[in-house]
mmCIF file of C-alpha atoms and ligand atoms in Angstrom:
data_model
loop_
_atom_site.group_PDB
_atom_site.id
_atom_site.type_symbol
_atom_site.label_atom_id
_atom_site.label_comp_id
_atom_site.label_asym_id
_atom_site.label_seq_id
_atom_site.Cartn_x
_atom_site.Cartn_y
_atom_site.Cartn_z
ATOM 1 C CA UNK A 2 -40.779 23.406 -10.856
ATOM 2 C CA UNK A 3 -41.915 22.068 -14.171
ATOM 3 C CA UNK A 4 -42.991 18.501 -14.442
ATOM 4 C CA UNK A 5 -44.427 15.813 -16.704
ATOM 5 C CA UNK A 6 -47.664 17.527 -16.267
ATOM 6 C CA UNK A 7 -46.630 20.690 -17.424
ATOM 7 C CA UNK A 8 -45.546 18.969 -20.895
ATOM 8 C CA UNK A 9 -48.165 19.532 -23.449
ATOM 9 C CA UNK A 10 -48.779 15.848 -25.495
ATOM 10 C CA UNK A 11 -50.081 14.956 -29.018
ATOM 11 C CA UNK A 12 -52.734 16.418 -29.988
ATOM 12 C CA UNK A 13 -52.840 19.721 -28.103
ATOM 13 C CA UNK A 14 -52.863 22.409 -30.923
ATOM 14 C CA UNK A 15 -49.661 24.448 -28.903
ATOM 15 C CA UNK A 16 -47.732 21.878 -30.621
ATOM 16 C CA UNK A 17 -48.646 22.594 -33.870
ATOM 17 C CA UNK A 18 -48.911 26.038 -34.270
ATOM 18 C CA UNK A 19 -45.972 27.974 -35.323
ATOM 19 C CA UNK A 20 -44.397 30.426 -32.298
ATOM 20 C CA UNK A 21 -44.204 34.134 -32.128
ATOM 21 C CA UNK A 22 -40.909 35.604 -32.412
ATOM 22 C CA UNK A 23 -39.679 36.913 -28.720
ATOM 23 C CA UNK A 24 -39.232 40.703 -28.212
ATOM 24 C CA UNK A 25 -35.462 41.458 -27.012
ATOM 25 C CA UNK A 26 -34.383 42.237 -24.630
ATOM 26 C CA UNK A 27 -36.339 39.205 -22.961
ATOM 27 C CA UNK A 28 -39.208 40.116 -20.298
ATOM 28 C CA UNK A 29 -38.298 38.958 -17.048
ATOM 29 C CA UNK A 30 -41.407 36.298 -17.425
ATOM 30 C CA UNK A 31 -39.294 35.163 -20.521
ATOM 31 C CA UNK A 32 -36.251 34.710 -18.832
ATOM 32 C CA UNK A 33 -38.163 32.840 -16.100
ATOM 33 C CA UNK A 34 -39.511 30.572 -18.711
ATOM 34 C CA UNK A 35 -36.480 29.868 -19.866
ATOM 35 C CA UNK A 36 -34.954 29.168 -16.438
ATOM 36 C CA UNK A 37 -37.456 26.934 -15.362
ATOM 37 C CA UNK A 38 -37.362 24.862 -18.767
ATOM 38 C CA UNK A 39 -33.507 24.933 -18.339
ATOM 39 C CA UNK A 40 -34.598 23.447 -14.827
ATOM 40 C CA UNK A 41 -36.396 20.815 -16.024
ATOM 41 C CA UNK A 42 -33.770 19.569 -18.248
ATOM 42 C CA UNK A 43 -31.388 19.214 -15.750
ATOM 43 C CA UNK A 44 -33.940 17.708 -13.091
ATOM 44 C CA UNK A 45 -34.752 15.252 -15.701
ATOM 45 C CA UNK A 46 -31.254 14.345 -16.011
ATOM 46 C CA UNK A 47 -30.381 13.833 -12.049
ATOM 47 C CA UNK A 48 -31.174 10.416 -11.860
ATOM 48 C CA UNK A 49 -32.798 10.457 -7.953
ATOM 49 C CA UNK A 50 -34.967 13.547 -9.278
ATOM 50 C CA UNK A 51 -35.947 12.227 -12.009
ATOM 51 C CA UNK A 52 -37.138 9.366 -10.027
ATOM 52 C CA UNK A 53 -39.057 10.920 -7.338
ATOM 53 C CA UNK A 54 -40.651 13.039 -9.926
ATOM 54 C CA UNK A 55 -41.441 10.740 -13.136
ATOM 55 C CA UNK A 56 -39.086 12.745 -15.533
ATOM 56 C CA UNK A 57 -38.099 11.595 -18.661
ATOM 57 C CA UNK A 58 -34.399 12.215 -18.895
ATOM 58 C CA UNK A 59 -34.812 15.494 -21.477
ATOM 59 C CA UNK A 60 -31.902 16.661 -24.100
ATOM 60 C CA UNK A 61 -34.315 19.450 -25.420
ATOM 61 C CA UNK A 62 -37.460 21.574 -24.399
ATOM 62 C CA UNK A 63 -38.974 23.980 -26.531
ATOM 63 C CA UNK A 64 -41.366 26.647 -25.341
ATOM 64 C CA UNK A 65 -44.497 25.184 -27.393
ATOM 65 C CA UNK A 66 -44.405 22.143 -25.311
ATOM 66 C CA UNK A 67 -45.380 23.843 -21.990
ATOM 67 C CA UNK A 68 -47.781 26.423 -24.343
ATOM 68 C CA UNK A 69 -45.832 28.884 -24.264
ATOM 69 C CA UNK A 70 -46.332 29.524 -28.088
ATOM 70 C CA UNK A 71 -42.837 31.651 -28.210
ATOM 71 C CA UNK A 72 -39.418 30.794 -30.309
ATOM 72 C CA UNK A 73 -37.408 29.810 -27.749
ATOM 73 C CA UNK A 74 -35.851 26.651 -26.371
ATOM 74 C CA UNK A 75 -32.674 24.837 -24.135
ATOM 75 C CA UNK A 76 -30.524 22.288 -24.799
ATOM 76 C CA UNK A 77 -28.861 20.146 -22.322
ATOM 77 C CA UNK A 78 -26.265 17.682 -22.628
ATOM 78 C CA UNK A 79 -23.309 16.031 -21.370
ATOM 79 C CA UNK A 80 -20.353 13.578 -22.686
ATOM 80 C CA UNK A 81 -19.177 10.998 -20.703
ATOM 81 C CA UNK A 82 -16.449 13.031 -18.139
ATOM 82 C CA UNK A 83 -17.306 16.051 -19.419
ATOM 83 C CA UNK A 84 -19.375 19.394 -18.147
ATOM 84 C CA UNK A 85 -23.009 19.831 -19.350
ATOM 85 C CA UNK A 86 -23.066 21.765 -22.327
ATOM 86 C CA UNK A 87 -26.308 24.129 -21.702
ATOM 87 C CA UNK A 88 -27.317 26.324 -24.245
ATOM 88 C CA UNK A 89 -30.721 28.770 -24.723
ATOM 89 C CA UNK A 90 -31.843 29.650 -28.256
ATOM 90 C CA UNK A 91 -34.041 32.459 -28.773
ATOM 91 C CA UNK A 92 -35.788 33.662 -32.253
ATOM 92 C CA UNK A 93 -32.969 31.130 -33.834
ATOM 93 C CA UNK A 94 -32.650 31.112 -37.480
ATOM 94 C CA UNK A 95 -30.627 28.442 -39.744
ATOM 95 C CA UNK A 96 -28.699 30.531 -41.873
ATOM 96 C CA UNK A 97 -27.284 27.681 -43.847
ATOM 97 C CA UNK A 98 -27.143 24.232 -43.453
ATOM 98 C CA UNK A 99 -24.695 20.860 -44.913
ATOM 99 C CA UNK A 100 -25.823 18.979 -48.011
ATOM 100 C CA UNK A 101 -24.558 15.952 -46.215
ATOM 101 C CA UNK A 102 -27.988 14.448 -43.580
ATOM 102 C CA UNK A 103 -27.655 12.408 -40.763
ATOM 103 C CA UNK A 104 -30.072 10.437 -38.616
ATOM 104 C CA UNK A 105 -29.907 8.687 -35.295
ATOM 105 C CA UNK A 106 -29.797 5.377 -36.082
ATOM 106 C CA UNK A 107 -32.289 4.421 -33.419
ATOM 107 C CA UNK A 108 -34.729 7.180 -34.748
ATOM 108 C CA UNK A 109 -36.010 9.551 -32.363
ATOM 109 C CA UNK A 110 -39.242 10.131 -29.615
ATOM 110 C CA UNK A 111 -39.925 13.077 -27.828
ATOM 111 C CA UNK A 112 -41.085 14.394 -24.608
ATOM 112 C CA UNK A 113 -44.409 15.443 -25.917
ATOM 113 C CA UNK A 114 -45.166 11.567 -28.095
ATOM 114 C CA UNK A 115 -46.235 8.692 -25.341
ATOM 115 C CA UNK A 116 -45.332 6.238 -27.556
ATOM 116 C CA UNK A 117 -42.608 4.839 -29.445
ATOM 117 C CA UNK A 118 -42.744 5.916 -34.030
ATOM 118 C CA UNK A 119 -40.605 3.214 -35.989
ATOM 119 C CA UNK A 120 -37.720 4.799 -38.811
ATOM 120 C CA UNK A 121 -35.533 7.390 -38.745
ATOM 121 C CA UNK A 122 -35.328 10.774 -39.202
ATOM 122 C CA UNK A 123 -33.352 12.659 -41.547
ATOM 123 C CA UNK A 124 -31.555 16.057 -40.297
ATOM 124 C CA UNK A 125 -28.922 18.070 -41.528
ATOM 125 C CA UNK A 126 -25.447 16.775 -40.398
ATOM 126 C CA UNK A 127 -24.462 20.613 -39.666
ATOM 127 C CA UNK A 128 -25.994 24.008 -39.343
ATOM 128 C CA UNK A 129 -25.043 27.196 -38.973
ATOM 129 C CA UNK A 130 -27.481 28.974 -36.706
ATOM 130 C CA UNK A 131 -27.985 32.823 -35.875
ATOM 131 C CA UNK A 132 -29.420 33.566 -32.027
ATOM 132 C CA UNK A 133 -30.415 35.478 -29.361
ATOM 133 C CA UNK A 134 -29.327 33.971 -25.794
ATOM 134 C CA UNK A 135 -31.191 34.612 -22.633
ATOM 135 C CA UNK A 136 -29.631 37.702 -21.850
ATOM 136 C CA UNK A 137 -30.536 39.087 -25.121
ATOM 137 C CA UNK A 138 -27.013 38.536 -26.775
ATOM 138 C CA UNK A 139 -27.472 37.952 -30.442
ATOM 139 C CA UNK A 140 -24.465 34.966 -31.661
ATOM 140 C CA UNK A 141 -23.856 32.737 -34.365
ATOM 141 C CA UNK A 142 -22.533 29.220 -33.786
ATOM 142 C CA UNK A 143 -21.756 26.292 -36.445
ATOM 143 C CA UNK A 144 -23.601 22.708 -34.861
ATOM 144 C CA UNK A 145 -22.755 19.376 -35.856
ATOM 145 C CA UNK A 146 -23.306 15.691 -34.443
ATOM 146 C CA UNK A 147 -25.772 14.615 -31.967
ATOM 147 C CA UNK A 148 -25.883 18.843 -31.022
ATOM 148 C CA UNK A 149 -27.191 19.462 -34.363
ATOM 149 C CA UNK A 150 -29.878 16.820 -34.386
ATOM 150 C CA UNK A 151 -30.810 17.885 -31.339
ATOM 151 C CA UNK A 152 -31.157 21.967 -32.421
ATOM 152 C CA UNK A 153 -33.024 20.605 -35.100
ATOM 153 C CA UNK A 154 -35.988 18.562 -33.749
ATOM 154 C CA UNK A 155 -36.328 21.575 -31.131
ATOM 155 C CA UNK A 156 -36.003 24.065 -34.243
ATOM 156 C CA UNK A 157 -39.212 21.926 -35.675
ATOM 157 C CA UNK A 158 -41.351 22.400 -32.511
ATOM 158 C CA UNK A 159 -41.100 26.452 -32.882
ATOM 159 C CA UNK A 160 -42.716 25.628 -36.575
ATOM 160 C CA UNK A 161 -45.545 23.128 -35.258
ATOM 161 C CA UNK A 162 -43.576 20.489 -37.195
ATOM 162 C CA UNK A 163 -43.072 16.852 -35.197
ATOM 163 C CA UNK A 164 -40.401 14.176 -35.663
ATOM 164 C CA UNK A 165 -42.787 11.886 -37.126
ATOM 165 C CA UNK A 166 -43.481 14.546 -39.792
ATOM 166 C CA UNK A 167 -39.998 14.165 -41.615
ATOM 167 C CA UNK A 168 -39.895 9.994 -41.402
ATOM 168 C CA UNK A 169 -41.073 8.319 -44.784
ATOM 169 C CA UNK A 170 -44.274 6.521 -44.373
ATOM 170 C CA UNK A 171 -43.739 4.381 -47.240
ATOM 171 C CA UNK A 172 -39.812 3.192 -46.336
ATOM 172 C CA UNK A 173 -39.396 4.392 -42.244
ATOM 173 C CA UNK A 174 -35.759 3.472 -42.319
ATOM 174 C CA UNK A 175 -35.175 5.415 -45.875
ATOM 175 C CA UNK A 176 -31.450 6.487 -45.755
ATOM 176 C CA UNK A 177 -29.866 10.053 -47.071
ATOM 177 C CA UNK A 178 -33.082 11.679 -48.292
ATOM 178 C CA UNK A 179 -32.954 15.366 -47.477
ATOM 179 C CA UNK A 180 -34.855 16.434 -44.653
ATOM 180 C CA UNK A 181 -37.737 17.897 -46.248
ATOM 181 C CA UNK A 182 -41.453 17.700 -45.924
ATOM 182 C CA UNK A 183 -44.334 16.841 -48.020
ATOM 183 C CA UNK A 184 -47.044 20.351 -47.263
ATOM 184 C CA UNK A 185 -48.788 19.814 -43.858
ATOM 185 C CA UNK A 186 -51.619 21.732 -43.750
ATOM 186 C CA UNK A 187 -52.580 22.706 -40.450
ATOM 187 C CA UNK A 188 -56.842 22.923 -39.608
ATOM 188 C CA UNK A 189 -57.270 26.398 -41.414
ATOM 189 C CA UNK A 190 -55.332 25.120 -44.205
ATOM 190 C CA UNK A 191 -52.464 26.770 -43.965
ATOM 191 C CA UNK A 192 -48.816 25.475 -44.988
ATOM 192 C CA UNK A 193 -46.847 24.834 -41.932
ATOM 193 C CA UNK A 194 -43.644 23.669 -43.798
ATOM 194 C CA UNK A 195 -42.450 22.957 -47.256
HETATM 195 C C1 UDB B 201 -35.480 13.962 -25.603
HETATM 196 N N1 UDB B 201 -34.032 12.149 -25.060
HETATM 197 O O1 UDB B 201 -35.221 14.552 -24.586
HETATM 198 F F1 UDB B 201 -28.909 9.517 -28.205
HETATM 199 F F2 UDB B 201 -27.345 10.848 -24.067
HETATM 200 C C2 UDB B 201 -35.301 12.451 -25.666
HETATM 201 C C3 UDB B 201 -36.446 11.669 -24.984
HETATM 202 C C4 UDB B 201 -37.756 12.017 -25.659
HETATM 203 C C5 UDB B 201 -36.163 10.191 -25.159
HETATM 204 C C6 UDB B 201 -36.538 12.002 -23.505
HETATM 205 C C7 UDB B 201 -32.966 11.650 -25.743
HETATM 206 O O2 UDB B 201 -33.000 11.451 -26.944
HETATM 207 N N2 UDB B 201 -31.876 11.427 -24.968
HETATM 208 C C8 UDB B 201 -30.645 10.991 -25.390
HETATM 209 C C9 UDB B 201 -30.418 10.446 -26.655
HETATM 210 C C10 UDB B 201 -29.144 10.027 -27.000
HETATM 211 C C11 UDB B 201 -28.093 10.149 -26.124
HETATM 212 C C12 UDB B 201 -28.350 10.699 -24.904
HETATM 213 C C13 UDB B 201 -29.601 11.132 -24.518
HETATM 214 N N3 UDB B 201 -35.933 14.628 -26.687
HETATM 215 C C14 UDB B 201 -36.187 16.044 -26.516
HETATM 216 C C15 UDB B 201 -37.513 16.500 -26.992
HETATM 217 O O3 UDB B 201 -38.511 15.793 -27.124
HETATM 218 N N4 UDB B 201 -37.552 17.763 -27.253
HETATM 219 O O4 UDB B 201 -38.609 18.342 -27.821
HETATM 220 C C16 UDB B 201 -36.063 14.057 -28.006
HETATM 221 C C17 UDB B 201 -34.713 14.022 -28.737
HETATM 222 C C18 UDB B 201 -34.815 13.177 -30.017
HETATM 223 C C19 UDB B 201 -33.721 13.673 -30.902
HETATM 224 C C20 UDB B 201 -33.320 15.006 -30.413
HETATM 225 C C21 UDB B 201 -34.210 15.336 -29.237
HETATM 226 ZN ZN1 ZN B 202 -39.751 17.027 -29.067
#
């Protein structure tokens, strides 16, 4: 089973380099991957197993953050009452997007950042994203609320882009700006995002 250990952190270069598309239909090692990551989500969300294991209670994994440098990642959550919503996204694209942005209002962290970043994020309040699933099943599907924040940060990690990239250095808790990015430019100089 996947742990804490198995969770690349800041600073290892998986996390910054953008992912290779995956080949459908998915490899069985794929699949795997993608099992196990769904795995960890909902270990990390069992509170005893989470316990006896360390886990951070996980929404999101993407592949990059166990270096697997591939586009594909899980989502796990649940409502109060309600079933888990789990979903797999491979080679997703956002084929359009709201004007309207959103933001948790506590900003965000992630699995892979020890450490707490002050301001908030801006996302998108709604996509509309085209995918593969697991078993190779291409599908669209319209995303909005805590969902689409969620697909988004996740979406970032299969570009090499963090959290922290997208929250304004000069005004942290800037509201409404679109969620763009000043030009990172990775080592070799190279744009990672625009
Ligand atoms: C998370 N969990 O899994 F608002 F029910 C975060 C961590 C880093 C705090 C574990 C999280 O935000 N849980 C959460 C938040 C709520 C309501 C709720 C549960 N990630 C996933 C990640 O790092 N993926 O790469 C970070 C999230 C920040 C915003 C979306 C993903
Ligand atoms: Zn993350």
């Amino acid at each position: 089973m996947l742990t804490m250990d198995d969770i690349v952190r800041e600073g290892h270069p998986a996390l910054r380099k953008p992912a290779e598309e995956v080949p459908v239909p998915l490899s069985e090692e794929d699949r795997q991957t993608l099992e196990d990551m769904m795995q960890f989500l909902r270990n990390s969300q069992d509170p005893e197993t989470a316990e006896t294991y360390g886990l951070r209670p996980g929404v999101g994994l993407a592949a990059p953050q166990i270096n697997v440098s591939k586009n594909m990642f899980v989502v796990r959550f649940a409502e109060e009452d309600e079933e888990p919503i789990e979903m797999t996204f491979v080679n997703p694209k956002i084929i359009s997007h709201s004007a309207e942005t959103t933001h948790l209002p506590d900003g965000e962290g992630c699995l892979s950042v020890d450490r707490s970043v002050e301001g908030t994020v801006p996302r998108y309040s709604r996509v509309k994203v085209e995918a593969t699933d697991e078993n190779g099943h291409s599908f669209t599907i319209r995303l909005r609320g805590f969902f689409a924040i969620v697909f988004q940060h996740e979406f970032d990690h299969l570009n090499g882009i963090m959290f922290y990239d997208r929250i304004d250095g000069d005004d942290p808790y800037k509201e409404d700006v679109p969620p763009a990015l000043k030009v990172i430019r990775s080592q070799d100089d190279t744009p990672l995002s625009f």
